[in-house]
PDB file of C-alpha atoms in Angstrom:
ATOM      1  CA  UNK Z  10     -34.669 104.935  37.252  1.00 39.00           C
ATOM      2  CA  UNK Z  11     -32.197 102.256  37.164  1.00 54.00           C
ATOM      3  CA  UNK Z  12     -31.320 100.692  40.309  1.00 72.00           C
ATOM      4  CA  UNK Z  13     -27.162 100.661  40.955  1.00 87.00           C
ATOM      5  CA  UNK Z  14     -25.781  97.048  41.433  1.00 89.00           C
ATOM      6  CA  UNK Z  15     -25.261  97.958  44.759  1.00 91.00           C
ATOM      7  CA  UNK Z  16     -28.713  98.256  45.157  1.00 91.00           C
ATOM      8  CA  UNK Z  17     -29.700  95.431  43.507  1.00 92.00           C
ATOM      9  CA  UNK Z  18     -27.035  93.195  45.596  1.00 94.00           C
ATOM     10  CA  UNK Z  19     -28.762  94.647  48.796  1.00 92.00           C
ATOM     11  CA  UNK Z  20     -32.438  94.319  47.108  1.00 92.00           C
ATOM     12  CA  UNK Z  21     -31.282  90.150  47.021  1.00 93.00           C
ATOM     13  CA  UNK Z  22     -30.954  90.329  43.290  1.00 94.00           C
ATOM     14  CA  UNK Z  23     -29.238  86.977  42.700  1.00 93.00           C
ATOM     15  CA  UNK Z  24     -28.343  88.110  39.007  1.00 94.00           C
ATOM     16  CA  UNK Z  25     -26.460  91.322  40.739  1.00 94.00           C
ATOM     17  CA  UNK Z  26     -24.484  88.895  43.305  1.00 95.00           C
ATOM     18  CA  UNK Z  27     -23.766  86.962  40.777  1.00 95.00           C
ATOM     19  CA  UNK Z  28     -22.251  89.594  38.709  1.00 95.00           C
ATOM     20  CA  UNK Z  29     -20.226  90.099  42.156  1.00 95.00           C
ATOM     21  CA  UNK Z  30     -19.003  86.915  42.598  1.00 96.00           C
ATOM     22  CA  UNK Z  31     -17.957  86.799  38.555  1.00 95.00           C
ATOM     23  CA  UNK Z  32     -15.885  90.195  39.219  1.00 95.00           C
ATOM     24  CA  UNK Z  33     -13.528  89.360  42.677  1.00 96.00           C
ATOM     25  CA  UNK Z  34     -13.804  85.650  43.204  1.00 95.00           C
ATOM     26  CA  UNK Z  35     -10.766  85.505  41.757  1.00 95.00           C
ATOM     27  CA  UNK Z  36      -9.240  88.140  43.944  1.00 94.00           C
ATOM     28  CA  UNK Z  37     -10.694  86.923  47.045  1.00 95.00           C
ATOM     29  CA  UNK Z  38      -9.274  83.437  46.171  1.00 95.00           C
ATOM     30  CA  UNK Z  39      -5.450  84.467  45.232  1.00 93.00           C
ATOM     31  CA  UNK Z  40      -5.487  86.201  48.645  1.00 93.00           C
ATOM     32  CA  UNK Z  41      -7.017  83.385  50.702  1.00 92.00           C
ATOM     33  CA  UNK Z  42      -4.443  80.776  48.755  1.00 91.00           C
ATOM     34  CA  UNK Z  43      -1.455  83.105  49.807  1.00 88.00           C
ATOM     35  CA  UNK Z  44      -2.655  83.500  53.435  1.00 88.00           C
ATOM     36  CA  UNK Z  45      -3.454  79.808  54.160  1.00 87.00           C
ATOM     37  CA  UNK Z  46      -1.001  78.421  51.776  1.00 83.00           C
ATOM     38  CA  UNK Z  47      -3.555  76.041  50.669  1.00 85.00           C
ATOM     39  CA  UNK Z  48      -5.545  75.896  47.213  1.00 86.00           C
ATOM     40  CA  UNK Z  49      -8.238  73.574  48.061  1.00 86.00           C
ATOM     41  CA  UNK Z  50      -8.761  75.547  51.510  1.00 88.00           C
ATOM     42  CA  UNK Z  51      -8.567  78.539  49.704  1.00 90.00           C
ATOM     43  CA  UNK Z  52     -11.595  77.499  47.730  1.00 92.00           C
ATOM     44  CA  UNK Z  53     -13.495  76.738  50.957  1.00 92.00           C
ATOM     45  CA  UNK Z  54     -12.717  80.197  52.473  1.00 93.00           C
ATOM     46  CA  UNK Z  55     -13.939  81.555  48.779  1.00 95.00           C
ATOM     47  CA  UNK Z  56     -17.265  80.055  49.338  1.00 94.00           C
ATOM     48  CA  UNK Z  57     -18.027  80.912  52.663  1.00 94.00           C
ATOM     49  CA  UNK Z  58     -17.074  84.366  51.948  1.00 95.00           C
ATOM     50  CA  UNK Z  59     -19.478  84.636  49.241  1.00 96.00           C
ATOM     51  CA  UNK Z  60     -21.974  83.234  51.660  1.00 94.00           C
ATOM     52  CA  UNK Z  61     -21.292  85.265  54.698  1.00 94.00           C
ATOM     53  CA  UNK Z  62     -21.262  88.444  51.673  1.00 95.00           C
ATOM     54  CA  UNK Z  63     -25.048  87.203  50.889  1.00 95.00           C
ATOM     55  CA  UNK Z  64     -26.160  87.073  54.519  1.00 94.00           C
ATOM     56  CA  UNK Z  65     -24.627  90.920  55.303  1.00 94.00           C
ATOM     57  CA  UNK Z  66     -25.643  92.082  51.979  1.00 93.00           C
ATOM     58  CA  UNK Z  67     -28.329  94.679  53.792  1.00 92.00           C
ATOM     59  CA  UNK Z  68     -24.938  96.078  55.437  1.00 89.00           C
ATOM     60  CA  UNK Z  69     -23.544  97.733  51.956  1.00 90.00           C
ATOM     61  CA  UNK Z  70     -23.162 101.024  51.752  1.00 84.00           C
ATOM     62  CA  UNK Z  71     -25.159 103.008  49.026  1.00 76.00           C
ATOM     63  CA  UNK Z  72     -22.462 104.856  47.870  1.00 78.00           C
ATOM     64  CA  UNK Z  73     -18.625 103.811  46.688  1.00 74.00           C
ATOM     65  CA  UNK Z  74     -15.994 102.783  44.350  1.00 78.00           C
ATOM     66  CA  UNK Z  75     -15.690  98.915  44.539  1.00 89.00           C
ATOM     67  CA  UNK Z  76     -17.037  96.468  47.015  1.00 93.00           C
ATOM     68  CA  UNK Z  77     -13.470  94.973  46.841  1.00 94.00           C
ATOM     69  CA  UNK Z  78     -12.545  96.257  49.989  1.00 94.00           C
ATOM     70  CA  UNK Z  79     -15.996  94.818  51.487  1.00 94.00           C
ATOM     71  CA  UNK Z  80     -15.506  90.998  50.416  1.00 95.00           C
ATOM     72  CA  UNK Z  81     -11.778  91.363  51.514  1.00 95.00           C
ATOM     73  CA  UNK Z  82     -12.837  92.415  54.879  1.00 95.00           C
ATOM     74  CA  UNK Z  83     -15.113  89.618  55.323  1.00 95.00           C
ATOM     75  CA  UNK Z  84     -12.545  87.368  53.696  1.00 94.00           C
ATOM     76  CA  UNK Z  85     -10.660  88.244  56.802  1.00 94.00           C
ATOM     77  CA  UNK Z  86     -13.370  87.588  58.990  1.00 93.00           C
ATOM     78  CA  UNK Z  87     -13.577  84.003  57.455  1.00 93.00           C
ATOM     79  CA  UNK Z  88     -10.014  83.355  57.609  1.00 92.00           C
ATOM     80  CA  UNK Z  89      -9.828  84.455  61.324  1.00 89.00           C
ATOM     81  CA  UNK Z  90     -12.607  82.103  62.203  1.00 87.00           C
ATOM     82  CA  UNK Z  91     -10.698  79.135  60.183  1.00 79.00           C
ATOM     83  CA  UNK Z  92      -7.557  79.692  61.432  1.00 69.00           C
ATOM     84  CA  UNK Z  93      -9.107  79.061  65.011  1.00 66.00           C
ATOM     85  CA  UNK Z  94     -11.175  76.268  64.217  1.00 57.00           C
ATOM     86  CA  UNK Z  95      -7.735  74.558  62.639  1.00 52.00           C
ATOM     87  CA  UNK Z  96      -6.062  74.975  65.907  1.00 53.00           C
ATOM     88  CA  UNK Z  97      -9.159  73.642  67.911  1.00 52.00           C
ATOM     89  CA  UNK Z  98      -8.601  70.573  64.987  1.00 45.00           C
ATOM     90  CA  UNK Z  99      -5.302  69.939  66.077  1.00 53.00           C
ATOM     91  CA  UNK Z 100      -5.339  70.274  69.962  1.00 51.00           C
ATOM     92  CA  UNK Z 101      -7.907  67.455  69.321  1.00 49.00           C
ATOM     93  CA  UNK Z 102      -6.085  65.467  66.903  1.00 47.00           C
ATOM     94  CA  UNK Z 103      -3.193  65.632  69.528  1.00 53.00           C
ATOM     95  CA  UNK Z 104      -5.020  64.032  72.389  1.00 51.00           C
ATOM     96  CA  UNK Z 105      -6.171  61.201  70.093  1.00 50.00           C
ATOM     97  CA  UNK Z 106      -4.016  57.647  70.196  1.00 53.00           C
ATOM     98  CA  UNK Z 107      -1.401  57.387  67.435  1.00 49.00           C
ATOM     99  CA  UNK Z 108      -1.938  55.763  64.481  1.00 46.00           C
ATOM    100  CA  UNK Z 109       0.011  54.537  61.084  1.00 44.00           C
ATOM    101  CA  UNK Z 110       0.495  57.244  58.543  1.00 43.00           C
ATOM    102  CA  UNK Z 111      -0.789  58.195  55.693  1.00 41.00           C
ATOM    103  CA  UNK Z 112       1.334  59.426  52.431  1.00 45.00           C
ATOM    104  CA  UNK Z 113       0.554  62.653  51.933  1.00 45.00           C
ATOM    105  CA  UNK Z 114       1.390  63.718  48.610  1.00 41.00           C
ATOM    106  CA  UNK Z 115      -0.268  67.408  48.481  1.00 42.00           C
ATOM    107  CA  UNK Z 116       3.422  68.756  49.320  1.00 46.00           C
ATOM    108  CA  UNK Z 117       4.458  66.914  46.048  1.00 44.00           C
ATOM    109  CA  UNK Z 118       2.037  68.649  43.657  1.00 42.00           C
ATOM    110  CA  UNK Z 119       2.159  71.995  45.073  1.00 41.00           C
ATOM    111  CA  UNK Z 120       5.923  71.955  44.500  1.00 44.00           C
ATOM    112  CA  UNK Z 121       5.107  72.252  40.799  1.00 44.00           C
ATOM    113  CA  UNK Z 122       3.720  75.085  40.739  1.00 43.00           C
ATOM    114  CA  UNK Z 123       6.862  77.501  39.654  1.00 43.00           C
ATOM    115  CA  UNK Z 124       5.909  79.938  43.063  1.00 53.00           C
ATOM    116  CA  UNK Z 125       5.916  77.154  45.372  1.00 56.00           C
ATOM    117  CA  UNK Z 126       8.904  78.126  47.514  1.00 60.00           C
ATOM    118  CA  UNK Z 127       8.341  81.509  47.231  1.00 61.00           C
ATOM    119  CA  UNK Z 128       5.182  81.163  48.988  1.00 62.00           C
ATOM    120  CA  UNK Z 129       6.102  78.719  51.671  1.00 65.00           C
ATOM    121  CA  UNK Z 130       9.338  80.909  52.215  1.00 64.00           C
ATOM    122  CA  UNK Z 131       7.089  84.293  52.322  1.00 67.00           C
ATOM    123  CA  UNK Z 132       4.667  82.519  55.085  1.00 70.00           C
ATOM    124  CA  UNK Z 133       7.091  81.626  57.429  1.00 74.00           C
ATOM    125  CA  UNK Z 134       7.829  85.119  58.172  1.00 74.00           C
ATOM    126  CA  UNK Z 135       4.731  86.261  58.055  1.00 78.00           C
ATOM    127  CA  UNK Z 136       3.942  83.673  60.518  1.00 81.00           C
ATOM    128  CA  UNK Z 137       6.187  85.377  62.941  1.00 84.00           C
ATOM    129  CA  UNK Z 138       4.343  88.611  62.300  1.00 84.00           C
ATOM    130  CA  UNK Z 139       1.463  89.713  65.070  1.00 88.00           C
ATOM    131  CA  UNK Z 140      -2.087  88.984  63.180  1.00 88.00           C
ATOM    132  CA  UNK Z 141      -2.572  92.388  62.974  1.00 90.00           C
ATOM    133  CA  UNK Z 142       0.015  93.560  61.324  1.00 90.00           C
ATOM    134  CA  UNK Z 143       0.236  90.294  58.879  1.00 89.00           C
ATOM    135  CA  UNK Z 144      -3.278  91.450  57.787  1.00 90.00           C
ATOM    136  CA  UNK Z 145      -3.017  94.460  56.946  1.00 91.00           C
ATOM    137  CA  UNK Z 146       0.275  93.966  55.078  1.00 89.00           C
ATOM    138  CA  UNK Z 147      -1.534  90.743  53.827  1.00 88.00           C
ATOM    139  CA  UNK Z 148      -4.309  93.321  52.451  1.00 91.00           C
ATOM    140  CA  UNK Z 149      -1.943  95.784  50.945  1.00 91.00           C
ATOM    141  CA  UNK Z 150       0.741  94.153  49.678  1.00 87.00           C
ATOM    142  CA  UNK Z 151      -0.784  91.129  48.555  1.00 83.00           C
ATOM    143  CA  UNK Z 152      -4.445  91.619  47.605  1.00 88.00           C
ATOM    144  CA  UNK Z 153      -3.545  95.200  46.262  1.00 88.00           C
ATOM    145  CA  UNK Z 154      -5.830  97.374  48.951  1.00 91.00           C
ATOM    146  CA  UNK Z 155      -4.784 101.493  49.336  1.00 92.00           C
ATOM    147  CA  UNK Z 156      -4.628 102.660  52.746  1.00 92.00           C
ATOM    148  CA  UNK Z 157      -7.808 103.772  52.870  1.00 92.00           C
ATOM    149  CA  UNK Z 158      -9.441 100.412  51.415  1.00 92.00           C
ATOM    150  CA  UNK Z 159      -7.683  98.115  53.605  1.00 92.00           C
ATOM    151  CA  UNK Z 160      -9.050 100.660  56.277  1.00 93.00           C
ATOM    152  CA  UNK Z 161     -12.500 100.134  55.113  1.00 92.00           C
ATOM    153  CA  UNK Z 162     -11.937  96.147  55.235  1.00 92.00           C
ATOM    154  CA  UNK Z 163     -10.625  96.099  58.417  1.00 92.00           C
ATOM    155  CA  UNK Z 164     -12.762  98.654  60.315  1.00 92.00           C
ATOM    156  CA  UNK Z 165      -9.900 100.821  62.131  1.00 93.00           C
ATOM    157  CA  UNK Z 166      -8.446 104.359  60.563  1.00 94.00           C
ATOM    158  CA  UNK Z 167      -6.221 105.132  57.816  1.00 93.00           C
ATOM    159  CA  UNK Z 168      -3.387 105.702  60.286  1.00 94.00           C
ATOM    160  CA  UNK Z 169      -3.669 101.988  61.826  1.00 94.00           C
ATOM    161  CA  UNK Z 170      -3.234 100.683  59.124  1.00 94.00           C
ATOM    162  CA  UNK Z 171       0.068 103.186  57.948  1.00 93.00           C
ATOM    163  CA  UNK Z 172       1.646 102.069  61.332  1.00 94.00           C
ATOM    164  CA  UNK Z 173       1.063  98.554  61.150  1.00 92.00           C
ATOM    165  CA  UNK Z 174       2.205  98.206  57.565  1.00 91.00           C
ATOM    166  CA  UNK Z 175       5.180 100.227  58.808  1.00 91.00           C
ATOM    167  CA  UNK Z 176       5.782  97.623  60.978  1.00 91.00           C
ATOM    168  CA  UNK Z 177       5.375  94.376  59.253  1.00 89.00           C
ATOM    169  CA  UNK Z 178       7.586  95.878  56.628  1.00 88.00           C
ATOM    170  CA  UNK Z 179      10.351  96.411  58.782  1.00 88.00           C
ATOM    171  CA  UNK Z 180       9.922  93.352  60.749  1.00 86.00           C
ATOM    172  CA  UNK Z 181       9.653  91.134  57.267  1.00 83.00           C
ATOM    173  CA  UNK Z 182      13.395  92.639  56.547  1.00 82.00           C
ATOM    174  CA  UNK Z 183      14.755  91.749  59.973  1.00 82.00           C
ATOM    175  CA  UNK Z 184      13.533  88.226  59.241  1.00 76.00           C
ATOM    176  CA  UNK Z 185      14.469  87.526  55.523  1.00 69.00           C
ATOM    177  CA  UNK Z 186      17.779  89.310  56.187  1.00 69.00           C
ATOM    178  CA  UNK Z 187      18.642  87.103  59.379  1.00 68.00           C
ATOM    179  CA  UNK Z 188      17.368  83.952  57.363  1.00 61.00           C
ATOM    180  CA  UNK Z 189      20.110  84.938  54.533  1.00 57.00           C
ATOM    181  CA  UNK Z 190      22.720  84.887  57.394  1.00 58.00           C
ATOM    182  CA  UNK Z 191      24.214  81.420  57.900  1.00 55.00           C
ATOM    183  CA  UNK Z 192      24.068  79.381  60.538  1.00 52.00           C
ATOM    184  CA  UNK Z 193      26.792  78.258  62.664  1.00 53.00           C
ATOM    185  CA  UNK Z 194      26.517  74.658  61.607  1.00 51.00           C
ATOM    186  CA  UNK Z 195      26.808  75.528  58.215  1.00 48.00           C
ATOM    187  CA  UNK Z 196      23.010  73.963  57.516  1.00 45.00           C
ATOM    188  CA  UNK Z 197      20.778  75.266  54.167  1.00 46.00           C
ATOM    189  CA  UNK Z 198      18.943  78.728  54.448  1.00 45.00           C
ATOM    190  CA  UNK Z 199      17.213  80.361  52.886  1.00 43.00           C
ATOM    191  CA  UNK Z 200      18.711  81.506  49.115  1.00 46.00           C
ATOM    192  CA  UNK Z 201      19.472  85.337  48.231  1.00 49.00           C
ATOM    193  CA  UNK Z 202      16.630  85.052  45.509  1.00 48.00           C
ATOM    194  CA  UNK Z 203      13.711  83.530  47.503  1.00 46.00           C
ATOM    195  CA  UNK Z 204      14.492  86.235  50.397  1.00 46.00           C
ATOM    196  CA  UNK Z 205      14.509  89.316  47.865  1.00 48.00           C
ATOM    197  CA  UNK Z 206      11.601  87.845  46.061  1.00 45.00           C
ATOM    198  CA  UNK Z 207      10.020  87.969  49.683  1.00 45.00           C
ATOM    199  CA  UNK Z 208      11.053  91.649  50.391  1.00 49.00           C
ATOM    200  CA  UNK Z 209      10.115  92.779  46.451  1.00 47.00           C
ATOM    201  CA  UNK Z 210       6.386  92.224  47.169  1.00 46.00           C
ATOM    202  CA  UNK Z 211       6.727  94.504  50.553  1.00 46.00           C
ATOM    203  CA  UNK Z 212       7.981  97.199  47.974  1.00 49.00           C
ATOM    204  CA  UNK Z 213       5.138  96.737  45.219  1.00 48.00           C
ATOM    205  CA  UNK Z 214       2.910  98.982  47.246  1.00 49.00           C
ATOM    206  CA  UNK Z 215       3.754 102.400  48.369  1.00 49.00           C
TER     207      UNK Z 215
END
């Protein structure tokens, strides 16, 4: 009998992972570029996913729809880990002597790309969000999980992750819609279009 490519994955079948990697790379790397903000990072987090995915591959359930859900929760796992090693980067780079400066034209090229602000603008809320909460909206609104998948990738229950999507959604308003107020010195803010283009992708999943 034929072995499912779940089997094979867990067997160490490189031709199976690969197979994996050719389905959701893509997916795991639109939802690492819109969580760090970052393409080449993204890429980074893409490969060490796939890595860490290798290493646990023994942990795969026999049995399911998609091992989206799988990969996305270690994508998680990966980002948590980078996001603290960045902020162990910069209390370091802090307590080093100053130095001249560098042009950094990365800002410049990114601000081609037609979503630029959109992203930037959708980030800085979700930065204001707890972690858990900007995960699992991350995970549902974003990368396109169900309840149930973003469950499965986060390893708590169904109703977690109802309440904390709750949450973020309502939170996410309270920010775009006070960022669309203006402020008393009559500085820029944020545009009516970027802040509904922020609150449309809260609505794109039920």
């Amino acid at each position: 009998m034929e072995l499912s490519a779940r089997a094979r994955i867990r067997a160490g079948d490189p031709v199976a992972f690969g197979d994996l990697f050719d389905e959701h790379a893509q997916v795991v790397y639109r939802y690492a570029v819109r969580v760090t903000g970052d393409w080449a990072s993204a890429e980074d987090i893409v490969s060490l996913t796939f890595l860490e995915a290798w290493r646990l591959r023994a942990k795969i359930r026999s049995e399911g729809e998609s091992l989206r859900p799988w990969l996305l929760g270690i994508a998680t796992n990966v980002l948590r880990n980078a996001s603290r090693a960045a902020r162990r980067h910069e209390a370091a780079l802090s307590r080093m002597p100053g130095r001249d400066v560098v042009p950094d034209f990365s800002d410049e090229l990114v601000g081609r790309l037609a979503d630029a602000e959109e992203l930037a603008a959708a980030r800085t809320a979700l930065d204001r969000l707890r972690k858990a909460e900007r995960e699992v909206f991350t995970l549902c609104v974003w990368a396109g999980l169900n309840y149930a998948e973003a469950a499965e990738a986060l390893g708590v229950p169904v109703g977690t992750v109802r309440s904390r999507l709750s949450r973020a959604r309502t939170r996410l308003r309270e920010l775009t819609d006070a960022e669309r107020e203006p402020s008393p010195g009559g500085g820029q803010h944020i545009s009516e279009d970027r802040a509904n283009a922020v609150r449309s992708k809260q609505e794109r999943h039920p």
